Short mmCIF file of C-alpha atoms in Angstrom, two decimals:
data_model
loop_
_atom_site.label_atom_id
_atom_site.label_comp_id
_atom_site.label_asym_id
_atom_site.label_seq_id
_atom_site.Cartn_x
_atom_site.Cartn_y
_atom_site.Cartn_z
CA MET C 1 0.00 0.00 0.00
CA ASN C 2 1.46 3.37 -0.96
CA VAL C 3 -1.33 5.55 0.47
CA SER C 4 -3.41 5.21 3.61
CA LEU C 5 -6.46 7.13 4.72
CA VAL C 6 -6.08 8.42 8.25
CA GLY C 7 -8.38 11.06 9.67
CA ASN C 8 -9.94 11.56 6.23
CA ILE C 9 -6.51 12.56 5.00
CA THR C 10 -4.59 10.10 2.90
CA GLN C 11 -0.96 10.05 3.88
CA PRO C 12 1.84 8.95 1.53
CA LYS C 13 3.78 5.88 2.37
CA TYR C 14 6.89 4.60 0.75
CA LEU C 15 6.45 1.05 1.90
CA ARG C 16 4.36 -1.40 -0.04
CA ASP C 17 2.21 -4.29 1.08
CA SER C 18 2.67 -7.66 -0.52
CA PHE C 19 -0.12 -8.65 -2.92
CA SER C 20 -1.62 -11.18 -0.51
CA SER C 21 -1.46 -8.71 2.38
CA ALA C 22 -3.08 -5.97 0.29
CA VAL C 23 -5.91 -8.31 -0.74
CA THR C 24 -6.44 -9.46 2.85
CA ARG C 25 -6.59 -5.90 4.20
CA ASN C 26 -9.06 -4.78 1.54
CA VAL C 27 -11.25 -7.84 2.07
CA ILE C 28 -11.35 -7.05 5.81
CA VAL C 29 -12.24 -3.39 5.17
CA VAL C 30 -14.91 -4.18 2.58
CA GLY C 31 -16.36 -6.97 4.75
CA LEU C 32 -16.64 -4.65 7.74
CA CYS C 33 -18.16 -1.92 5.56
CA ILE C 34 -20.82 -4.26 4.18
CA SER C 35 -21.62 -5.67 7.64
CA ILE C 36 -21.90 -2.28 9.33
CA ASN C 37 -23.92 -0.75 6.51
CA TYR C 38 -26.23 -3.79 6.47
CA ILE C 39 -27.01 -3.15 10.14
CA ASN C 40 -27.33 0.59 9.51
CA GLY C 41 -29.54 -0.02 6.49
CA THR C 42 -31.78 -2.21 8.64
CA LEU C 43 -32.01 0.60 11.19
CA VAL C 44 -33.09 3.02 8.46
CA HIS C 45 -35.63 0.50 7.13
CA THR C 46 -37.07 0.03 10.63
CA PHE C 47 -37.33 3.79 11.08
CA ILE C 48 -39.13 4.30 7.76
CA LYS C 49 -41.56 1.41 8.28
CA HIS C 50 -42.93 2.53 11.64
CA GLU C 51 -44.73 5.81 12.27
CA ILE C 52 -43.82 5.68 15.95
CA PHE C 53 -40.20 6.44 15.05
CA ASN C 54 -40.38 8.88 12.13
CA GLY C 55 -42.54 11.24 14.18
CA ASN C 56 -40.13 11.30 17.13
CA PRO C 57 -37.31 13.90 17.13
CA ARG C 58 -35.02 11.60 19.10
CA TYR C 59 -35.17 8.87 16.46
CA ILE C 60 -34.99 11.37 13.59
CA LEU C 61 -31.65 12.65 14.94
CA PHE C 62 -30.47 9.08 15.45
CA ILE C 63 -31.31 8.03 11.88
CA HIS C 64 -29.68 11.18 10.51
CA MET C 65 -26.47 10.12 12.28
CA VAL C 66 -26.83 6.58 10.89
CA LEU C 67 -27.27 7.85 7.31
CA ASN C 68 -24.36 10.24 7.81
CA ASP C 69 -22.17 7.37 9.05
CA MET C 70 -23.16 5.20 6.08
CA ILE C 71 -22.07 7.89 3.62
CA GLN C 72 -18.85 8.59 5.51
CA LEU C 73 -17.94 4.91 5.75
CA MET C 74 -18.61 4.16 2.08
CA ILE C 75 -16.51 7.08 0.84
CA ALA C 76 -13.69 6.29 3.30
CA VAL C 77 -13.62 2.69 2.07
CA VAL C 78 -13.67 3.82 -1.58
CA LEU C 79 -10.66 6.05 -0.89
CA HIS C 80 -8.93 3.19 0.90
CA ILE C 81 -9.43 0.81 -2.04
CA LEU C 82 -8.39 3.44 -4.59
CA SER C 83 -5.19 3.99 -2.62
CA TYR C 84 -4.26 0.38 -3.40
CA THR C 85 -5.28 0.43 -7.05
CA VAL C 86 -5.11 3.66 -9.06
CA PHE C 87 -2.85 5.67 -6.68
CA THR C 88 -3.71 9.01 -8.36
CA LEU C 89 -7.08 10.59 -9.14
CA ASN C 90 -8.37 13.52 -11.12
CA VAL C 91 -8.21 16.53 -8.80
CA SER C 92 -11.84 17.54 -9.40
CA PHE C 93 -13.11 14.04 -8.59
CA CYS C 94 -10.77 13.85 -5.60
CA CYS C 95 -12.19 17.16 -4.30
CA VAL C 96 -15.72 15.73 -4.44
CA LEU C 97 -14.69 12.66 -2.45
CA LEU C 98 -12.67 14.59 0.11
CA MET C 99 -15.33 17.27 0.60
CA SER C 100 -18.01 14.61 1.08
CA VAL C 101 -16.05 12.68 3.66
CA ILE C 102 -15.05 15.87 5.52
CA PHE C 103 -18.68 17.07 5.56
CA THR C 104 -19.95 13.83 7.07
CA THR C 105 -17.08 13.64 9.57
CA LEU C 106 -17.83 17.15 10.85
CA ASN C 107 -21.56 16.39 11.05
CA THR C 108 -21.17 13.59 13.60
CA PRO C 109 -20.01 15.60 16.66
CA LEU C 110 -22.65 18.26 15.99
CA ASN C 111 -25.31 15.56 15.73
CA LEU C 112 -24.15 14.06 19.04
CA ALA C 113 -24.38 17.49 20.70
CA THR C 114 -27.90 17.97 19.32
CA MET C 115 -28.99 14.55 20.59
CA ALA C 116 -27.59 15.41 24.03
CA ILE C 117 -29.58 18.67 24.07
CA GLU C 118 -32.76 16.79 23.12
CA ARG C 119 -32.24 14.36 26.03
CA TYR C 120 -31.56 17.30 28.36
CA ILE C 121 -34.85 18.95 27.41
CA ALA C 122 -36.75 15.65 27.73
CA ILE C 123 -35.47 15.04 31.27
CA CYS C 124 -34.98 18.52 32.72
CA ASN C 125 -37.93 20.26 31.05
CA PRO C 126 -40.39 17.45 30.20
CA LEU C 127 -43.52 19.62 30.19
CA ARG C 128 -42.15 21.72 27.32
CA HIS C 129 -40.38 18.91 25.47
CA ALA C 130 -43.23 18.32 23.01
CA GLN C 131 -43.44 22.05 22.32
CA ILE C 132 -39.69 22.63 21.91
CA CYS C 133 -38.64 19.39 20.19
CA THR C 134 -41.02 19.16 17.25
CA VAL C 135 -40.42 17.23 14.03
CA ARG C 136 -40.24 20.46 12.02
CA LYS C 137 -37.66 22.01 14.36
CA THR C 138 -35.66 18.77 14.28
CA TYR C 139 -35.33 18.90 10.50
CA ILE C 140 -34.38 22.57 10.75
CA LEU C 141 -31.62 21.60 13.22
CA ILE C 142 -30.37 18.89 10.85
CA SER C 143 -30.20 21.49 8.06
CA LEU C 144 -28.32 23.79 10.44
CA ILE C 145 -25.80 21.00 11.16
CA TRP C 146 -25.03 20.76 7.43
CA VAL C 147 -24.79 24.54 7.14
CA LEU C 148 -22.31 24.74 10.04
CA SER C 149 -20.20 22.00 8.46
CA ALA C 150 -20.35 23.83 5.12
CA ILE C 151 -19.14 27.04 6.78
CA GLN C 152 -16.05 25.15 7.91
CA VAL C 153 -15.34 23.34 4.64
CA LEU C 154 -16.45 25.51 1.71
CA PRO C 155 -13.96 28.36 2.38
CA ASP C 156 -11.17 25.84 1.74
CA LEU C 157 -12.63 25.11 -1.67
CA PHE C 158 -13.03 28.82 -2.49
CA ILE C 159 -9.41 29.48 -1.52
CA LEU C 160 -8.33 26.56 -3.69
CA LEU C 161 -10.30 27.90 -6.68
CA ALA C 162 -8.80 31.35 -6.19
CA THR C 163 -5.17 30.26 -5.82
CA LYS C 164 -4.80 27.33 -8.22
CA PRO C 165 -4.74 27.51 -12.05
CA LEU C 166 -7.53 25.80 -13.96
CA THR C 167 -5.11 23.16 -15.25
CA PHE C 168 -4.60 21.94 -11.68
CA PHE C 169 -8.20 20.67 -11.55
CA TYR C 170 -7.67 18.60 -14.71
CA SER C 171 -4.46 16.99 -13.45
CA ASN C 172 -4.04 13.70 -11.57
CA ILE C 173 -2.47 13.57 -8.10
CA PRO C 174 -2.63 11.26 -5.06
CA CYS C 175 -5.97 11.92 -3.38
CA ILE C 176 -4.45 13.43 -0.27
CA ARG C 177 -6.13 16.27 1.60
CA ASP C 178 -2.84 18.01 2.36
CA TYR C 179 -1.81 17.66 -1.29
CA VAL C 180 -5.04 19.16 -2.63
CA PHE C 181 -5.69 21.79 0.07
CA ASP C 182 -2.05 22.72 0.55
CA ASN C 183 -2.42 26.47 1.11
CA PRO C 184 -0.84 27.38 4.51
CA TYR C 185 -3.80 29.63 5.33
CA ILE C 186 -6.19 26.68 4.88
CA VAL C 187 -4.19 24.54 7.29
CA GLU C 188 -4.03 27.29 9.91
CA LYS C 189 -7.73 28.11 9.57
CA ARG C 190 -8.64 24.45 9.86
CA ASN C 191 -6.74 24.03 13.13
CA VAL C 192 -8.35 27.10 14.71
CA VAL C 193 -11.85 26.13 13.56
CA TYR C 194 -11.46 22.58 14.84
CA ILE C 195 -10.46 23.82 18.30
CA ILE C 196 -13.50 26.13 18.50
CA TYR C 197 -15.80 23.50 17.04
CA LEU C 198 -14.77 20.64 19.35
CA THR C 199 -14.71 22.93 22.41
CA PHE C 200 -18.34 23.89 21.74
CA VAL C 201 -19.38 20.25 21.33
CA TRP C 202 -17.59 19.13 24.49
CA LEU C 203 -19.07 21.95 26.56
CA THR C 204 -22.53 20.97 25.34
CA ILE C 205 -22.00 17.30 26.23
CA VAL C 206 -20.58 18.10 29.69
CA TYR C 207 -23.29 20.68 30.50
CA THR C 208 -26.18 18.38 29.54
CA TYR C 209 -24.60 15.47 31.44
CA LEU C 210 -24.20 17.50 34.65
CA LYS C 211 -27.76 18.82 34.46
CA ILE C 212 -29.19 15.34 33.89
CA MET C 213 -26.99 13.90 36.65
CA PHE C 214 -28.59 16.24 39.22
CA VAL C 215 -32.04 15.13 38.09
CA ALA C 216 -30.97 11.46 38.19
CA LYS C 217 -30.17 11.80 41.90
CA ALA C 218 -33.91 11.97 42.48
CA THR C 219 -34.05 8.28 41.44
CA ASN C 220 -35.74 9.01 38.16
CA SER C 221 -35.18 5.93 35.98
CA ASP C 222 -35.54 7.90 32.75
CA ALA C 223 -32.98 10.41 33.97
CA ARG C 224 -30.56 7.64 34.90
CA LYS C 225 -30.95 6.11 31.45
CA ALA C 226 -30.46 9.52 29.83
CA ARG C 227 -27.32 10.05 31.92
CA SER C 228 -25.92 6.76 30.62
CA THR C 229 -26.79 7.83 27.10
CA ILE C 230 -24.91 11.12 27.52
CA ILE C 231 -21.86 9.18 28.76
CA LEU C 232 -22.04 7.07 25.62
CA HIS C 233 -22.28 10.30 23.60
CA GLY C 234 -19.01 11.35 25.22
CA ILE C 235 -17.34 8.01 24.46
CA GLN C 236 -18.43 8.17 20.85
CA LEU C 237 -17.27 11.77 20.64
CA LEU C 238 -13.84 10.65 21.85
CA MET C 239 -13.80 8.08 19.05
CA CYS C 240 -14.80 10.75 16.53
CA MET C 241 -12.04 13.04 17.79
CA LEU C 242 -9.48 10.42 16.77
CA THR C 243 -10.23 11.54 13.22
CA PHE C 244 -8.87 15.01 13.98
CA VAL C 245 -5.71 13.71 15.68
CA GLY C 246 -5.21 10.89 13.14
CA PRO C 247 -2.17 12.36 11.35
CA PHE C 248 -0.41 13.03 14.67
CA LEU C 249 -1.25 9.52 15.90
CA ASP C 250 0.03 8.09 12.63
CA ARG C 251 3.40 9.85 13.00
CA LEU C 252 3.67 8.86 16.67
CA LEU C 253 3.07 5.18 15.92
CA ALA C 254 5.57 5.33 13.06
CA GLU C 255 8.24 6.62 15.45
CA MET C 256 7.41 4.06 18.12
CA PHE C 257 7.16 1.08 15.77
CA PRO C 258 9.25 1.91 12.68
CA LEU C 259 9.40 -1.74 11.59
CA PHE C 260 5.60 -2.08 11.61
CA ILE C 261 4.50 1.10 9.85
CA ILE C 262 2.12 -0.68 7.49
CA ASP C 263 0.49 -2.66 10.28
CA THR C 264 0.13 0.32 12.64
CA ARG C 265 -1.38 2.52 9.93
CA PHE C 266 -3.88 -0.14 8.95
CA SER C 267 -4.82 -0.68 12.61
CA SER C 268 -5.13 3.09 13.01
CA TYR C 269 -7.42 3.21 9.96
CA LEU C 270 -9.69 0.53 11.43
CA VAL C 271 -9.91 2.29 14.81
CA ILE C 272 -10.40 5.79 13.39
CA GLN C 273 -12.61 5.15 10.37
CA ILE C 274 -14.41 1.87 11.04
CA MET C 275 -14.96 1.50 14.80
CA PRO C 276 -16.95 4.75 15.39
CA ARG C 277 -19.38 3.68 12.64
CA PHE C 278 -19.70 0.27 14.31
CA ILE C 279 -20.48 1.77 17.72
CA SER C 280 -23.44 3.94 16.63
CA PRO C 281 -25.93 1.16 15.76
CA ILE C 282 -25.01 -0.82 18.88
CA VAL C 283 -25.21 2.14 21.28
CA TYR C 284 -28.39 3.71 19.93
CA GLY C 285 -30.16 0.91 18.09
CA MET C 286 -29.62 -2.10 20.31
CA ARG C 287 -29.89 -0.25 23.65
CA ASP C 288 -33.29 1.26 22.88
CA GLN C 289 -35.85 -1.39 23.85
CA MET C 290 -38.60 -0.11 21.58
CA PHE C 291 -36.34 0.27 18.55
CA CYS C 292 -34.64 -3.07 19.22
CA LYS C 293 -38.00 -4.85 19.34
CA TYR C 294 -38.84 -3.75 15.81
CA LEU C 295 -35.26 -4.05 14.60
CA LYS C 296 -35.09 -7.77 15.39
CA ARG C 297 -37.89 -8.37 12.90
CA TYR C 298 -35.78 -7.12 10.02
CA LEU C 299 -32.17 -7.70 11.05
CA LEU C 300 -32.28 -11.44 10.46
CA CYS C 301 -35.37 -11.37 8.24
CA THR C 302 -37.37 -13.08 11.00
CA ILE C 303 -40.45 -11.16 9.98
CA TYR C 304 -40.68 -13.18 6.80
CA VAL C 305 -40.11 -16.46 8.63
CA THR C 306 -42.83 -15.59 11.13
CA GLY C 307 -45.19 -14.62 8.34
CA ALA C 308 -44.52 -17.85 6.50
CA ASN C 309 -45.16 -19.93 9.64
CA LYS C 310 -48.46 -18.14 10.27
CA GLU C 311 -49.49 -18.71 6.67
CA ASN C 312 -48.66 -22.43 6.92
CA LYS C 313 -50.67 -22.74 10.12
CA THR C 314 -53.65 -21.03 8.48
CA GLN C 315 -53.52 -23.37 5.52
CA ALA C 316 -53.25 -26.39 7.82
#
């Protein structure tokens, strides 16, 4: 492998995998992608099929995060496979892939913060929850999440268009974020924005957790469950933050284990890009008793088996 995707930024490598190793790694990545997106697709199907979910702001935010993760994972895997095959891409096409994966990566922490706020309102201000957290307002918030991500990403593209000649966009280069968006101002702006962005998200998570914790002391079972959910938000946010420190982590591992650079970078890719997408359906889909009850019908296609058994009994 001559390129690896770490933190949505492909980093050049001058070591190469053997053919069998490259095939094995790509089979693992593609297999995990298919498995995770199968579960996520089942979650989306369950949400669409039942009115009880698609009219609830909590589940709307959850499914938005699931769809966002599906897009992010698919593009990250495509970039990973391309890094083993074509090595260079047309700059315009590369920009589309990179912008898409950056958009979806930035959306996740904001979505987690929004979900934490919804739980805070549900527990700490239950009488006004139905008035504040409406379906219409939820979709407006989702649109706002995309707008906030766009505010962070689109200036990079505008700077690139203003500083690069037109021929650059017709050329082929390794699809590397730091190769494409190489203007020093872009890098500096990105670091500052990320600090502000993640600080806001963390403050939101901590504030909602503390507020819910005080309510939970009154032995409110819903509050205790919400407190656990906020903790899981924090854990998932930590996983998401690995994306932003990926390049640093990659360099650190390379210095610590110089003889195992390929292995450490592949392991880093799995932890940073794959694992957070695997956690979401387990944390939010499997833990929710109501959602899990409906999900089991579709996950292993048991609904069709049950229907067939009932039909056989009727005929008998």
